[in-house]
Amino acid sequence: MTQIPARPFGFPLARDRVALVIIDMQRDFVEPGGFGASLGNDVRPLQAIVPTVARLLAGFRAAGLPIFHTREAHRPDLSDCPPAKRLRGAPALRIGDPGPMGRVLIKGAPGCEIIPVLTPLPDEPVIDKPGKGAFYATDLGDQLAARGITQLVCAGVTTEVCVQTTMREANDRGFECLLATDATESYFPSFKAAAIEMIVAQGGIVGWATDTDAILGAING
Ligand code: C5J
């Protein structure tokens, strides 16, 4: 078994049971002129990780390992968006409102699409999720079980919201999760740093963390 150097200790990679999950690299979160930017967030840190996420994606493709993509995406009638989610957030622009790239986080809107450079291949499932976590109200768990996957390498945005929520959901379901620290980002640097510390705290209470070079070195080595 290959050990990937990681915090809080080496990640015990099982090549036949690992998948990459790229979370919510959507135009509305990452691009200038999208939903995230229109709320006043600086999207430059999110743009800066795009080449690293692309490298991680290419590495998994080259190794022939499974890849899943997620999108935070709601039905046009918002029947999958409870008031607790719809009515909170910045009042200026909420989920379902007409935004700069179409209706915010609604399936089919241009802003809801994954950024072009990370476009999924036809055999890479895209999980549309109405929650922050990728397991809630989706068939991700069933899809992973069907392929015998028990380990997840996680990347994407934002670290402390959808990435961390997904890792917590996965950890509770028995998955071993490794966060690619340079392939995830937040609008708030201190939140990203804190999320990484929360994940690896107490002997890896949520999972492991390391960088993309360490992951690619192990899977392509
Ligand atoms: C947020 C996400 N931050 N993908 N979504 O609302 O992290």
Coordinates of N, CA and C and ligand atoms in Angstrom, one line a residue:
M1 N 0.8 -1.2 0.0 CA 0.0 0.0 0.0 C 0.9 1.3 0.0
T2 N 0.5 2.2 -0.8 CA 1.3 3.5 -0.9 C 0.8 4.4 0.2
Q3 N 1.7 5.1 0.9 CA 1.3 6.1 1.8 C 1.6 7.5 1.2
I4 N 0.6 8.3 1.1 CA 0.8 9.7 0.7 C 1.2 10.5 1.9
P5 N 2.3 11.2 1.8 CA 2.6 12.1 2.9 C 1.5 13.2 3.1
A6 N 1.0 13.2 4.3 CA -0.2 14.1 4.6 C -0.2 14.4 6.0
R7 N -1.1 15.3 6.4 CA -1.4 15.6 7.8 C -2.8 14.9 8.1
P8 N -3.0 14.3 9.3 CA -2.0 14.3 10.4 C -1.0 13.2 10.3
F9 N -1.2 12.3 9.4 CA -0.2 11.2 9.1 C -0.4 10.7 7.7
G10 N 0.4 9.8 7.3 CA 0.4 9.3 5.9 C -1.0 8.7 5.5
F11 N -1.5 9.1 4.3 CA -2.8 8.6 3.8 C -2.5 7.3 3.2
P12 N -3.3 6.3 3.6 CA -3.0 4.9 3.1 C -3.8 4.7 1.8
L13 N -3.2 5.1 0.7 CA -3.8 5.1 -0.6 C -4.1 3.7 -1.1
A14 N -5.4 3.4 -1.5 CA -5.8 2.2 -2.1 C -6.2 2.5 -3.5
R15 N -5.3 2.3 -4.4 CA -5.5 2.7 -5.8 C -6.8 2.1 -6.4
D16 N -7.2 1.0 -6.0 CA -8.4 0.3 -6.6 C -9.7 0.8 -5.9
R17 N -9.6 1.7 -4.9 CA -10.8 2.1 -4.2 C -10.9 3.6 -4.0
V18 N -10.1 4.4 -4.8 CA -10.0 5.8 -4.6 C -10.7 6.5 -5.8
A19 N -11.4 7.7 -5.5 CA -11.9 8.5 -6.6 C -11.6 10.0 -6.2
L20 N -11.6 10.8 -7.3 CA -11.4 12.2 -7.1 C -12.8 12.8 -7.2
V21 N -13.1 13.7 -6.2 CA -14.4 14.5 -6.2 C -14.0 16.0 -6.3
I22 N -14.4 16.6 -7.4 CA -14.2 18.0 -7.7 C -15.5 18.7 -7.4
I23 N -15.5 19.6 -6.4 CA -16.7 20.2 -5.9 C -17.0 21.6 -6.4
D24 N -18.0 21.8 -7.1 CA -18.7 23.1 -7.3 C -17.7 24.1 -8.0
M25 N -16.9 23.6 -8.9 CA -16.1 24.6 -9.7 C -16.9 25.2 -10.8
Q26 N -17.9 25.9 -10.4 CA -19.0 26.5 -11.3 C -18.6 27.9 -11.6
R27 N -19.1 28.4 -12.8 CA -18.8 29.7 -13.2 C -19.3 30.7 -12.2
D28 N -20.5 30.5 -11.6 CA -21.0 31.5 -10.6 C -20.2 31.7 -9.4
F29 N -19.4 30.7 -9.0 CA -18.5 30.8 -7.9 C -17.1 31.3 -8.2
V30 N -16.7 31.0 -9.4 CA -15.2 31.1 -9.7 C -15.0 32.3 -10.6
E31 N -15.9 32.6 -11.6 CA -15.6 33.6 -12.6 C -15.9 35.1 -12.1
P32 N -15.1 36.0 -12.6 CA -15.5 37.4 -12.4 C -16.9 37.6 -13.1
G33 N -17.7 38.4 -12.5 CA -19.0 38.7 -13.1 C -20.0 37.6 -12.8
G34 N -19.7 36.7 -11.9 CA -20.7 35.7 -11.5 C -21.4 36.0 -10.2
F35 N -22.1 35.1 -9.7 CA -22.9 35.3 -8.4 C -21.9 35.6 -7.3
G36 N -20.9 34.8 -7.1 CA -20.0 35.1 -6.0 C -19.4 36.5 -6.0
A37 N -18.9 36.8 -7.2 CA -18.3 38.2 -7.4 C -19.3 39.3 -7.1
S38 N -20.6 39.1 -7.6 CA -21.6 40.1 -7.5 C -22.0 40.4 -6.0
L39 N -21.6 39.4 -5.2 CA -21.9 39.6 -3.7 C -20.7 40.4 -3.1
G40 N -19.7 40.7 -3.9 CA -18.6 41.5 -3.3 C -17.4 40.7 -3.0
N41 N -17.5 39.4 -3.3 CA -16.3 38.5 -3.0 C -15.2 38.7 -4.1
D42 N -14.0 38.5 -3.6 CA -12.8 38.6 -4.5 C -12.6 37.1 -5.1
V43 N -12.9 36.9 -6.3 CA -12.8 35.6 -6.9 C -11.4 35.2 -7.4
R44 N -10.4 36.2 -7.2 CA -9.1 35.9 -7.7 C -8.4 34.7 -7.0
P45 N -8.6 34.5 -5.7 CA -8.0 33.3 -5.1 C -8.6 32.0 -5.7
L46 N -9.9 32.0 -6.0 CA -10.5 30.8 -6.6 C -10.0 30.6 -8.0
Q47 N -9.9 31.7 -8.8 CA -9.3 31.5 -10.1 C -7.9 30.9 -10.1
A48 N -7.1 31.3 -9.0 CA -5.7 30.9 -8.9 C -5.6 29.4 -8.8
I49 N -6.5 28.8 -8.2 CA -6.4 27.3 -8.0 C -6.8 26.5 -9.3
V50 N -7.4 27.2 -10.3 CA -7.9 26.4 -11.4 C -6.8 25.6 -12.1
P51 N -5.6 26.1 -12.4 CA -4.6 25.2 -13.0 C -4.2 24.0 -12.1
T52 N -4.2 24.2 -10.8 CA -3.9 23.1 -9.9 C -5.0 22.0 -9.9
V53 N -6.3 22.5 -9.9 CA -7.4 21.5 -10.0 C -7.3 20.8 -11.4
A54 N -7.0 21.5 -12.4 CA -6.9 20.9 -13.8 C -5.8 19.9 -13.8
R55 N -4.7 20.2 -13.1 CA -3.5 19.2 -13.0 C -4.0 17.9 -12.2
L56 N -4.7 18.1 -11.2 CA -5.2 17.0 -10.4 C -6.1 16.1 -11.2
L57 N -7.0 16.8 -12.0 CA -8.0 16.1 -12.8 C -7.2 15.4 -13.9
A58 N -6.2 16.0 -14.5 CA -5.5 15.3 -15.6 C -4.7 14.1 -15.0
G59 N -4.2 14.3 -13.8 CA -3.5 13.2 -13.2 C -4.4 11.9 -12.9
F60 N -5.6 12.2 -12.5 CA -6.5 11.1 -12.2 C -7.0 10.5 -13.6
R61 N -7.2 11.4 -14.6 CA -7.5 10.8 -15.9 C -6.4 9.9 -16.5
A62 N -5.2 10.4 -16.3 CA -4.0 9.7 -16.8 C -3.9 8.3 -16.1
A63 N -4.2 8.3 -14.8 CA -4.1 7.1 -14.1 C -5.3 6.2 -14.3
G64 N -6.3 6.6 -15.0 CA -7.5 5.8 -15.2 C -8.3 5.6 -14.0
L65 N -8.3 6.6 -13.1 CA -9.0 6.5 -11.8 C -10.4 7.3 -11.9
P66 N -11.4 6.8 -11.1 CA -12.7 7.5 -11.3 C -12.7 8.9 -10.8
I67 N -13.5 9.7 -11.5 CA -13.7 11.1 -11.2 C -15.1 11.5 -11.1
F68 N -15.5 12.2 -10.1 CA -16.8 12.8 -9.9 C -16.8 14.3 -9.8
H69 N -17.7 14.9 -10.4 CA -17.9 16.4 -10.3 C -19.2 16.7 -9.6
T70 N -19.2 17.8 -8.9 CA -20.5 18.2 -8.3 C -20.8 19.6 -8.7
R71 N -22.1 19.9 -8.7 CA -22.5 21.3 -8.9 C -23.6 21.6 -7.8
E72 N -23.6 22.8 -7.2 CA -24.7 23.2 -6.4 C -25.7 23.7 -7.4
A73 N -26.8 23.0 -7.5 CA -27.8 23.2 -8.6 C -29.2 22.8 -8.2
H74 N -30.1 23.7 -8.4 CA -31.5 23.5 -8.0 C -32.4 23.4 -9.2
R75 N -33.6 22.8 -8.9 CA -34.6 22.8 -10.0 C -35.1 24.2 -10.2
P76 N -35.6 24.5 -11.4 CA -36.1 25.8 -11.7 C -37.3 26.2 -10.8
D77 N -38.1 25.2 -10.4 CA -39.2 25.6 -9.5 C -38.8 25.7 -8.1
L78 N -37.6 25.5 -7.8 CA -37.0 25.7 -6.4 C -37.6 24.7 -5.4
S79 N -38.3 23.6 -5.9 CA -38.9 22.7 -5.0 C -37.9 21.9 -4.2
D80 N -36.6 22.0 -4.6 CA -35.5 21.3 -3.8 C -34.7 22.3 -3.0
C81 N -35.3 23.5 -2.8 CA -34.5 24.6 -2.1 C -35.4 25.0 -0.9
P82 N -35.2 24.5 0.3 CA -36.0 24.9 1.4 C -35.9 26.3 1.8
P83 N -36.9 26.9 2.4 CA -36.8 28.3 2.8 C -35.6 28.6 3.6
A84 N -35.1 27.6 4.4 CA -33.9 27.9 5.2 C -32.7 28.2 4.4
K85 N -32.7 27.7 3.1 CA -31.6 28.0 2.2 C -32.0 29.2 1.3
R86 N -33.2 29.2 0.8 CA -33.6 30.2 -0.2 C -33.6 31.6 0.5
L87 N -34.1 31.7 1.7 CA -34.3 33.0 2.3 C -33.1 33.6 3.1
R88 N -32.0 32.8 3.2 CA -30.8 33.3 3.8 C -29.8 33.5 2.7
G89 N -28.7 34.1 3.1 CA -27.7 34.5 2.1 C -27.9 36.0 1.9
A90 N -27.1 36.6 1.1 CA -27.2 38.0 0.9 C -28.5 38.4 0.3
P91 N -29.3 39.3 0.9 CA -30.6 39.6 0.4 C -30.6 40.2 -1.0
A92 N -29.4 40.8 -1.4 CA -29.3 41.4 -2.7 C -29.5 40.4 -3.9
L93 N -29.0 39.2 -3.6 CA -29.0 38.2 -4.7 C -29.1 36.8 -4.1
R94 N -30.2 36.1 -4.3 CA -30.4 34.8 -3.7 C -30.5 33.7 -4.7
I95 N -30.4 32.5 -4.2 CA -30.6 31.3 -5.1 C -31.9 31.5 -5.8
G96 N -31.9 31.3 -7.2 CA -33.1 31.4 -8.0 C -33.4 32.8 -8.6
D97 N -32.7 33.8 -8.0 CA -32.9 35.2 -8.5 C -32.2 35.3 -9.9
P98 N -32.7 36.2 -10.7 CA -32.0 36.5 -12.0 C -30.6 37.1 -11.6
G99 N -29.5 36.4 -12.0 CA -28.2 36.9 -11.7 C -27.5 37.3 -13.0
P100 N -26.2 37.7 -12.8 CA -25.4 38.1 -14.0 C -25.2 37.0 -15.0
M101 N -25.3 35.7 -14.6 CA -25.1 34.6 -15.5 C -26.3 33.7 -15.5
G102 N -27.5 34.3 -15.5 CA -28.7 33.5 -15.5 C -29.2 33.3 -14.1
R103 N -30.2 32.6 -13.9 CA -30.8 32.4 -12.5 C -29.7 31.7 -11.6
V104 N -29.6 32.2 -10.5 CA -28.5 31.8 -9.6 C -28.6 30.4 -9.1
L105 N -27.6 29.6 -9.5 CA -27.5 28.1 -9.1 C -28.8 27.3 -9.5
I106 N -29.3 27.7 -10.6 CA -30.4 26.9 -11.2 C -29.9 26.1 -12.4
K107 N -30.3 24.8 -12.4 CA -29.9 23.9 -13.5 C -30.2 24.5 -14.8
G108 N -29.2 24.5 -15.7 CA -29.4 25.1 -17.1 C -28.9 26.5 -17.2
A109 N -28.8 27.2 -16.1 CA -28.3 28.6 -16.2 C -26.8 28.6 -16.5
P110 N -26.3 29.5 -17.3 CA -24.9 29.5 -17.7 C -24.0 29.5 -16.4
G111 N -24.3 30.3 -15.4 CA -23.5 30.4 -14.2 C -23.4 29.1 -13.4
C112 N -24.4 28.2 -13.6 CA -24.4 26.9 -12.9 C -23.4 25.9 -13.5
E113 N -23.0 26.2 -14.7 CA -22.1 25.2 -15.4 C -20.7 25.2 -14.8
I114 N -20.1 24.1 -14.9 CA -18.7 23.9 -14.5 C -17.8 24.8 -15.4
I115 N -16.8 25.4 -14.9 CA -15.9 26.3 -15.8 C -15.3 25.4 -16.9
P116 N -15.3 26.0 -18.1 CA -14.9 25.2 -19.3 C -13.6 24.4 -19.2
V117 N -12.6 24.9 -18.5 CA -11.3 24.2 -18.5 C -11.4 22.9 -17.7
L118 N -12.5 22.8 -16.9 CA -12.6 21.6 -16.1 C -13.8 20.7 -16.6
T119 N -14.3 21.0 -17.8 CA -15.5 20.3 -18.3 C -15.4 18.8 -18.1
P120 N -16.4 18.2 -17.5 CA -16.3 16.7 -17.3 C -16.3 16.0 -18.6
L121 N -15.7 14.8 -18.6 CA -15.8 13.9 -19.8 C -17.1 13.1 -19.6
P122 N -17.5 12.6 -20.7 CA -18.8 11.9 -20.7 C -18.9 10.7 -19.6
D123 N -17.8 10.1 -19.3 CA -17.8 9.0 -18.3 C -17.6 9.5 -16.9
E124 N -17.5 10.8 -16.7 CA -17.3 11.3 -15.4 C -18.6 11.9 -14.8
P125 N -19.2 11.2 -13.8 CA -20.5 11.6 -13.4 C -20.5 13.1 -12.8
V126 N -21.6 13.8 -13.1 CA -21.8 15.1 -12.5 C -23.0 15.0 -11.6
I127 N -22.7 15.3 -10.3 CA -23.7 15.2 -9.3 C -24.3 16.6 -9.0
D128 N -25.6 16.8 -9.3 CA -26.2 18.0 -9.0 C -26.8 17.9 -7.6
K129 N -26.4 18.8 -6.7 CA -26.7 18.7 -5.3 C -27.5 19.9 -4.8
P130 N -28.6 19.7 -4.1 CA -29.3 20.8 -3.6 C -28.8 21.3 -2.3
G131 N -27.9 20.6 -1.7 CA -27.4 21.0 -0.4 C -25.9 21.4 -0.5
K132 N -25.3 21.7 0.6 CA -23.9 22.0 0.6 C -23.1 20.7 0.4
G133 N -23.5 19.7 1.1 CA -22.8 18.4 1.0 C -23.3 17.7 -0.2
A134 N -22.4 16.9 -0.8 CA -22.6 16.2 -2.0 C -23.4 14.9 -1.8
F135 N -23.6 14.4 -0.6 CA -24.4 13.2 -0.3 C -25.8 13.5 -0.1
Y136 N -26.1 14.6 0.5 CA -27.5 15.0 0.9 C -28.4 15.0 -0.4
A137 N -29.5 14.2 -0.5 CA -30.5 14.2 -1.5 C -29.8 14.0 -2.9
T138 N -28.8 13.2 -3.0 CA -28.2 12.8 -4.2 C -27.9 11.3 -4.2
D139 N -27.6 10.7 -5.4 CA -27.2 9.3 -5.4 C -25.7 9.1 -5.4
L140 N -25.0 10.1 -4.9 CA -23.5 9.9 -4.9 C -23.1 8.7 -4.1
G141 N -23.7 8.5 -2.9 CA -23.3 7.3 -2.1 C -23.5 6.0 -2.8
D142 N -24.7 5.9 -3.5 CA -25.0 4.7 -4.3 C -24.0 4.5 -5.4
Q143 N -23.6 5.6 -6.1 CA -22.7 5.5 -7.2 C -21.3 5.1 -6.7
L144 N -20.9 5.6 -5.6 CA -19.6 5.2 -5.1 C -19.6 3.7 -4.6
A145 N -20.7 3.4 -4.0 CA -20.8 2.0 -3.5 C -20.7 1.0 -4.7
A146 N -21.4 1.4 -5.7 CA -21.5 0.5 -6.9 C -20.1 0.3 -7.5
R147 N -19.2 1.2 -7.3 CA -17.9 1.1 -7.9 C -16.9 0.6 -6.8
G148 N -17.3 0.3 -5.6 CA -16.4 -0.1 -4.6 C -15.5 0.9 -4.1
I149 N -15.9 2.2 -4.2 CA -15.0 3.3 -3.8 C -15.1 3.5 -2.3
T150 N -14.0 3.6 -1.6 CA -14.0 3.9 -0.1 C -13.1 5.1 0.2
Q151 N -12.4 5.6 -0.7 CA -11.5 6.7 -0.4 C -11.8 7.9 -1.4
L152 N -11.9 9.1 -0.9 CA -12.1 10.3 -1.7 C -11.0 11.3 -1.6
V153 N -10.5 11.7 -2.8 CA -9.6 12.9 -2.8 C -10.5 14.0 -3.2
C154 N -10.5 15.1 -2.3 CA -11.5 16.2 -2.5 C -10.8 17.5 -2.9
A155 N -11.4 18.2 -3.8 CA -10.9 19.5 -4.3 C -12.1 20.3 -4.6
G156 N -11.9 21.6 -4.8 CA -13.0 22.5 -5.3 C -13.3 23.6 -4.3
V157 N -14.4 24.2 -4.5 CA -14.8 25.4 -3.7 C -16.2 25.2 -3.0
T158 N -16.4 26.0 -2.0 CA -15.4 26.6 -1.2 C -15.0 25.7 0.0
T159 N -13.8 25.9 0.4 CA -13.2 24.9 1.4 C -14.1 24.7 2.6
E160 N -14.5 25.8 3.2 CA -15.2 25.7 4.5 C -16.7 25.4 4.4
V161 N -17.2 25.5 3.1 CA -18.7 25.3 3.0 C -18.9 23.9 2.3
C162 N -18.9 23.9 0.9 CA -19.3 22.7 0.3 C -18.3 21.6 0.4
V163 N -17.0 22.0 0.4 CA -15.9 20.9 0.4 C -15.9 20.3 1.8
Q164 N -15.9 21.1 2.9 CA -15.8 20.6 4.2 C -17.1 19.8 4.5
T165 N -18.3 20.3 4.1 CA -19.5 19.6 4.4 C -19.5 18.2 3.7
T166 N -19.1 18.2 2.5 CA -19.0 16.9 1.8 C -18.0 16.0 2.5
M167 N -16.9 16.5 2.9 CA -15.9 15.6 3.6 C -16.5 15.1 4.9
R168 N -17.3 15.9 5.6 CA -17.9 15.4 6.9 C -18.9 14.4 6.6
E169 N -19.8 14.6 5.6 CA -20.8 13.6 5.2 C -20.1 12.3 4.9
A170 N -19.0 12.4 4.1 CA -18.3 11.2 3.6 C -17.7 10.5 4.8
N171 N -17.1 11.2 5.7 CA -16.4 10.6 6.8 C -17.4 9.9 7.7
D172 N -18.6 10.5 7.9 CA -19.6 9.8 8.7 C -20.1 8.5 8.0
R173 N -20.0 8.4 6.7 CA -20.4 7.3 6.0 C -19.3 6.2 5.8
G174 N -18.1 6.5 6.4 CA -17.0 5.5 6.4 C -16.0 5.7 5.4
F175 N -16.1 6.8 4.6 CA -15.0 7.1 3.6 C -13.8 7.7 4.2
E176 N -12.6 7.3 3.7 CA -11.4 8.0 4.0 C -11.2 9.2 3.1
C177 N -11.1 10.4 3.6 CA -11.1 11.6 2.7 C -9.8 12.3 2.8
L178 N -9.2 12.7 1.7 CA -8.0 13.4 1.6 C -8.2 14.7 0.9
L179 N -8.0 15.9 1.5 CA -8.2 17.2 0.9 C -6.9 17.6 0.2
A180 N -7.1 18.0 -1.0 CA -5.9 18.6 -1.8 C -5.9 20.1 -1.5
T181 N -5.0 20.5 -0.6 CA -5.1 21.8 0.0 C -4.8 23.0 -1.0
D182 N -4.1 22.7 -2.1 CA -3.8 23.7 -3.0 C -4.8 23.6 -4.2
A183 N -5.8 22.7 -4.1 CA -6.8 22.6 -5.2 C -8.2 22.9 -4.6
T184 N -8.1 23.6 -3.5 CA -9.4 24.1 -2.9 C -9.2 25.5 -2.4
E185 N -10.3 26.3 -2.4 CA -10.1 27.7 -2.0 C -11.4 28.3 -1.4
S186 N -11.2 29.4 -0.8 CA -12.4 30.1 -0.1 C -12.3 31.6 -0.5
Y187 N -13.4 32.3 -0.4 CA -13.3 33.7 -0.5 C -12.6 34.4 0.7
F188 N -12.5 33.5 1.8 CA -12.0 34.1 3.1 C -10.8 33.2 3.5
P189 N -9.6 33.7 3.3 CA -8.4 32.9 3.6 C -8.3 32.3 5.0
S190 N -8.8 33.0 6.0 CA -8.8 32.5 7.3 C -9.7 31.3 7.5
F191 N -10.8 31.3 6.7 CA -11.8 30.2 6.8 C -11.2 29.0 6.2
K192 N -10.5 29.2 5.1 CA -9.8 28.0 4.4 C -8.8 27.4 5.4
A193 N -8.0 28.2 6.0 CA -7.0 27.7 6.9 C -7.6 27.0 8.1
A194 N -8.7 27.6 8.6 CA -9.3 27.0 9.8 C -10.0 25.7 9.4
A195 N -10.6 25.6 8.2 CA -11.2 24.4 7.8 C -10.2 23.2 7.7
I196 N -9.0 23.6 7.1 CA -8.0 22.5 7.0 C -7.6 22.0 8.4
E197 N -7.4 23.0 9.3 CA -7.1 22.6 10.7 C -8.2 21.7 11.3
M198 N -9.4 22.1 11.1 CA -10.5 21.3 11.7 C -10.5 19.9 11.1
I199 N -10.2 19.7 9.8 CA -10.3 18.4 9.2 C -9.2 17.5 9.8
V200 N -8.0 18.0 10.0 CA -6.9 17.1 10.4 C -6.8 17.1 11.9
A201 N -7.5 17.9 12.6 CA -7.4 17.9 14.1 C -7.7 16.6 14.7
Q202 N -7.3 16.4 15.9 CA -7.6 15.2 16.7 C -7.3 13.9 16.0
G203 N -6.2 13.9 15.4 CA -5.8 12.6 14.7 C -6.6 12.4 13.4
G204 N -7.0 13.4 12.8 CA -7.8 13.3 11.5 C -9.3 13.0 11.7
I205 N -9.9 13.9 12.5 CA -11.3 13.7 12.9 C -12.2 13.7 11.7
V206 N -11.8 14.5 10.7 CA -12.6 14.4 9.4 C -11.9 13.8 8.3
G207 N -10.5 13.9 8.3 CA -9.7 13.3 7.2 C -8.3 13.7 7.2
W208 N -7.7 13.7 6.0 CA -6.3 14.1 5.8 C -6.2 15.3 4.9
A209 N -5.0 15.9 4.9 CA -4.8 17.0 4.0 C -3.3 17.0 3.5
T210 N -3.2 17.2 2.2 CA -1.9 17.3 1.6 C -2.0 18.1 0.3
D211 N -0.8 18.2 -0.4 CA -0.9 19.0 -1.6 C -1.0 18.1 -2.9
T212 N -1.2 18.8 -4.0 CA -1.5 18.1 -5.2 C -0.2 17.3 -5.7
D213 N 0.9 17.9 -5.5 CA 2.1 17.1 -5.9 C 2.2 15.8 -5.2
A214 N 2.0 15.8 -3.9 CA 2.0 14.6 -3.1 C 1.0 13.5 -3.6
I215 N -0.2 14.0 -4.0 CA -1.2 13.1 -4.5 C -0.8 12.5 -5.8
L216 N -0.4 13.4 -6.7 CA 0.0 12.9 -8.1 C 1.2 12.1 -8.0
G217 N 2.1 12.4 -7.2 CA 3.3 11.5 -7.0 C 2.9 10.1 -6.7
A218 N 1.9 10.0 -5.8 CA 1.5 8.6 -5.4 C 0.7 7.9 -6.5
I219 N -0.2 8.6 -7.1 CA -1.1 7.9 -8.0 C -0.5 7.6 -9.4
N220 N 0.5 8.5 -9.7 CA 1.1 8.3 -11.0 C 2.5 7.6 -10.8
G221 N 2.9 7.4 -9.6 CA 4.2 6.9 -9.3 C 4.2 5.3 -9.5
Ligands
C5J1 C1 -21.4 28.1 -1.1 C2 -20.1 26.2 -2.1 N1 -20.3 28.6 -0.5 N2 -20.0 25.5 -3.2 N3 -21.2 27.0 -1.9 O1 -22.5 28.5 -0.9 O2 -19.3 26.2 -1.2

